[in-house]
PDB file of C-alpha atoms in Angstrom:
ATOM      1  CA  VAL A   1      69.368  -8.982 105.576  1.00  0.00           C
ATOM      2  CA  ILE A   2      65.591  -9.396 105.489  1.00  0.00           C
ATOM      3  CA  GLU A   3      63.900  -6.588 107.413  1.00  0.00           C
ATOM      4  CA  GLU A   4      60.213  -7.307 106.750  1.00  0.00           C
ATOM      5  CA  VAL A   5      57.930  -9.763 104.966  1.00  0.00           C
ATOM      6  CA  TYR A   6      54.296  -8.793 104.427  1.00  0.00           C
ATOM      7  CA  LEU A   7      51.268  -8.974 102.107  1.00  0.00           C
ATOM      8  CA  ASP A   8      50.933  -6.109  99.641  1.00  0.00           C
ATOM      9  CA  HIS A   9      47.631  -4.812 101.075  1.00  0.00           C
ATOM     10  CA  GLY A  10      48.118  -1.368  99.519  1.00  0.00           C
ATOM     11  CA  ASN A  11      48.820  -2.919  96.093  1.00  0.00           C
ATOM     12  CA  THR A  12      52.015  -0.854  95.787  1.00  0.00           C
ATOM     13  CA  SER A  13      53.265  -3.308  93.177  1.00  0.00           C
ATOM     14  CA  LYS A  14      50.199  -2.704  90.963  1.00  0.00           C
ATOM     15  CA  SER A  15      49.723  -6.467  90.955  1.00  0.00           C
ATOM     16  CA  PRO A  16      46.718  -7.918  89.142  1.00  0.00           C
ATOM     17  CA  ASN A  17      46.135 -10.050  92.266  1.00  0.00           C
ATOM     18  CA  PRO A  18      47.232  -8.175  95.422  1.00  0.00           C
ATOM     19  CA  LEU A  19      45.793 -10.882  97.690  1.00  0.00           C
ATOM     20  CA  THR A  20      48.567 -13.261  96.589  1.00  0.00           C
ATOM     21  CA  THR A  21      51.386 -10.707  96.250  1.00  0.00           C
ATOM     22  CA  PHE A  22      53.811 -10.297  99.114  1.00  0.00           C
ATOM     23  CA  ILE A  23      56.908  -8.199  99.697  1.00  0.00           C
ATOM     24  CA  VAL A  24      60.291  -9.195 101.084  1.00  0.00           C
ATOM     25  CA  LYS A  25      62.008  -5.990 102.202  1.00  0.00           C
ATOM     26  CA  THR A  26      65.799  -5.928 102.558  1.00  0.00           C
ATOM     27  CA  ARG A  27      68.170  -3.039 103.223  1.00  0.00           C
ATOM     28  CA  GLN A  28      68.974  -2.742  99.534  1.00  0.00           C
ATOM     29  CA  ARG A  29      65.575  -3.267  97.872  1.00  0.00           C
ATOM     30  CA  ARG A  30      62.083  -4.741  97.960  1.00  0.00           C
ATOM     31  CA  TYR A  31      61.240  -8.026  96.257  1.00  0.00           C
ATOM     32  CA  TYR A  32      57.655  -8.409  95.046  1.00  0.00           C
ATOM     33  CA  LEU A  33      56.633 -12.062  94.881  1.00  0.00           C
ATOM     34  CA  MET A  34      53.375 -13.680  93.841  1.00  0.00           C
ATOM     35  CA  ALA A  35      52.051 -16.960  95.214  1.00  0.00           C
ATOM     36  CA  PRO A  36      49.466 -19.179  93.506  1.00  0.00           C
ATOM     37  CA  SER A  37      46.935 -18.516  96.302  1.00  0.00           C
ATOM     38  CA  GLY A  38      46.423 -16.411  99.415  1.00  0.00           C
ATOM     39  CA  GLU A  39      47.070 -19.441 101.603  1.00  0.00           C
ATOM     40  CA  ALA A  40      50.357 -20.159  99.806  1.00  0.00           C
ATOM     41  CA  ALA A  41      51.381 -16.504 100.244  1.00  0.00           C
ATOM     42  CA  ARG A  42      50.791 -16.730 104.004  1.00  0.00           C
ATOM     43  CA  ILE A  43      52.835 -19.937 104.180  1.00  0.00           C
ATOM     44  CA  TRP A  44      55.717 -18.357 102.234  1.00  0.00           C
ATOM     45  CA  ILE A  45      55.620 -15.260 104.450  1.00  0.00           C
ATOM     46  CA  ASP A  46      55.777 -17.427 107.576  1.00  0.00           C
ATOM     47  CA  VAL A  47      58.640 -19.557 106.231  1.00  0.00           C
ATOM     48  CA  ILE A  48      60.724 -16.573 105.068  1.00  0.00           C
ATOM     49  CA  PHE A  49      60.129 -14.648 108.295  1.00  0.00           C
ATOM     50  CA  THR A  50      60.953 -17.668 110.478  1.00  0.00           C
ATOM     51  CA  GLY A  51      64.132 -18.370 108.495  1.00  0.00           C
ATOM     52  CA  ALA A  52      65.275 -14.752 108.725  1.00  0.00           C
ATOM     53  CA  GLN A  53      64.582 -14.714 112.453  1.00  0.00           C
ATOM     54  CA  GLY A  54      66.538 -17.944 112.962  1.00  0.00           C
ATOM     55  CA  TYR A  55      69.466 -16.600 110.953  1.00  0.00           C
ATOM     56  CA  THR A  56      69.532 -13.422 113.062  1.00  0.00           C
ATOM     57  CA  GLU A  57      69.542 -15.472 116.268  1.00  0.00           C
ATOM     58  CA  TYR A  58      72.319 -17.671 114.857  1.00  0.00           C
ATOM     59  CA  LEU A  59      74.504 -14.605 114.233  1.00  0.00           C
ATOM     60  CA  GLU A  60      74.090 -13.480 117.848  1.00  0.00           C
TER      61      GLU A  60
END
């Protein structure tokens, strides 16, 4: 289950490009993903968050 999706503003992943790194947080672990650009990262965050939200509503 996806709990959160957000940009890695604090650079917790020690990424060489924190502006394009985002985190998908689940109950078990965090996934650190890197997009080719900041705009692409925001699109991916929106898509993942929207999909997770839709899945949660589907289960209800």
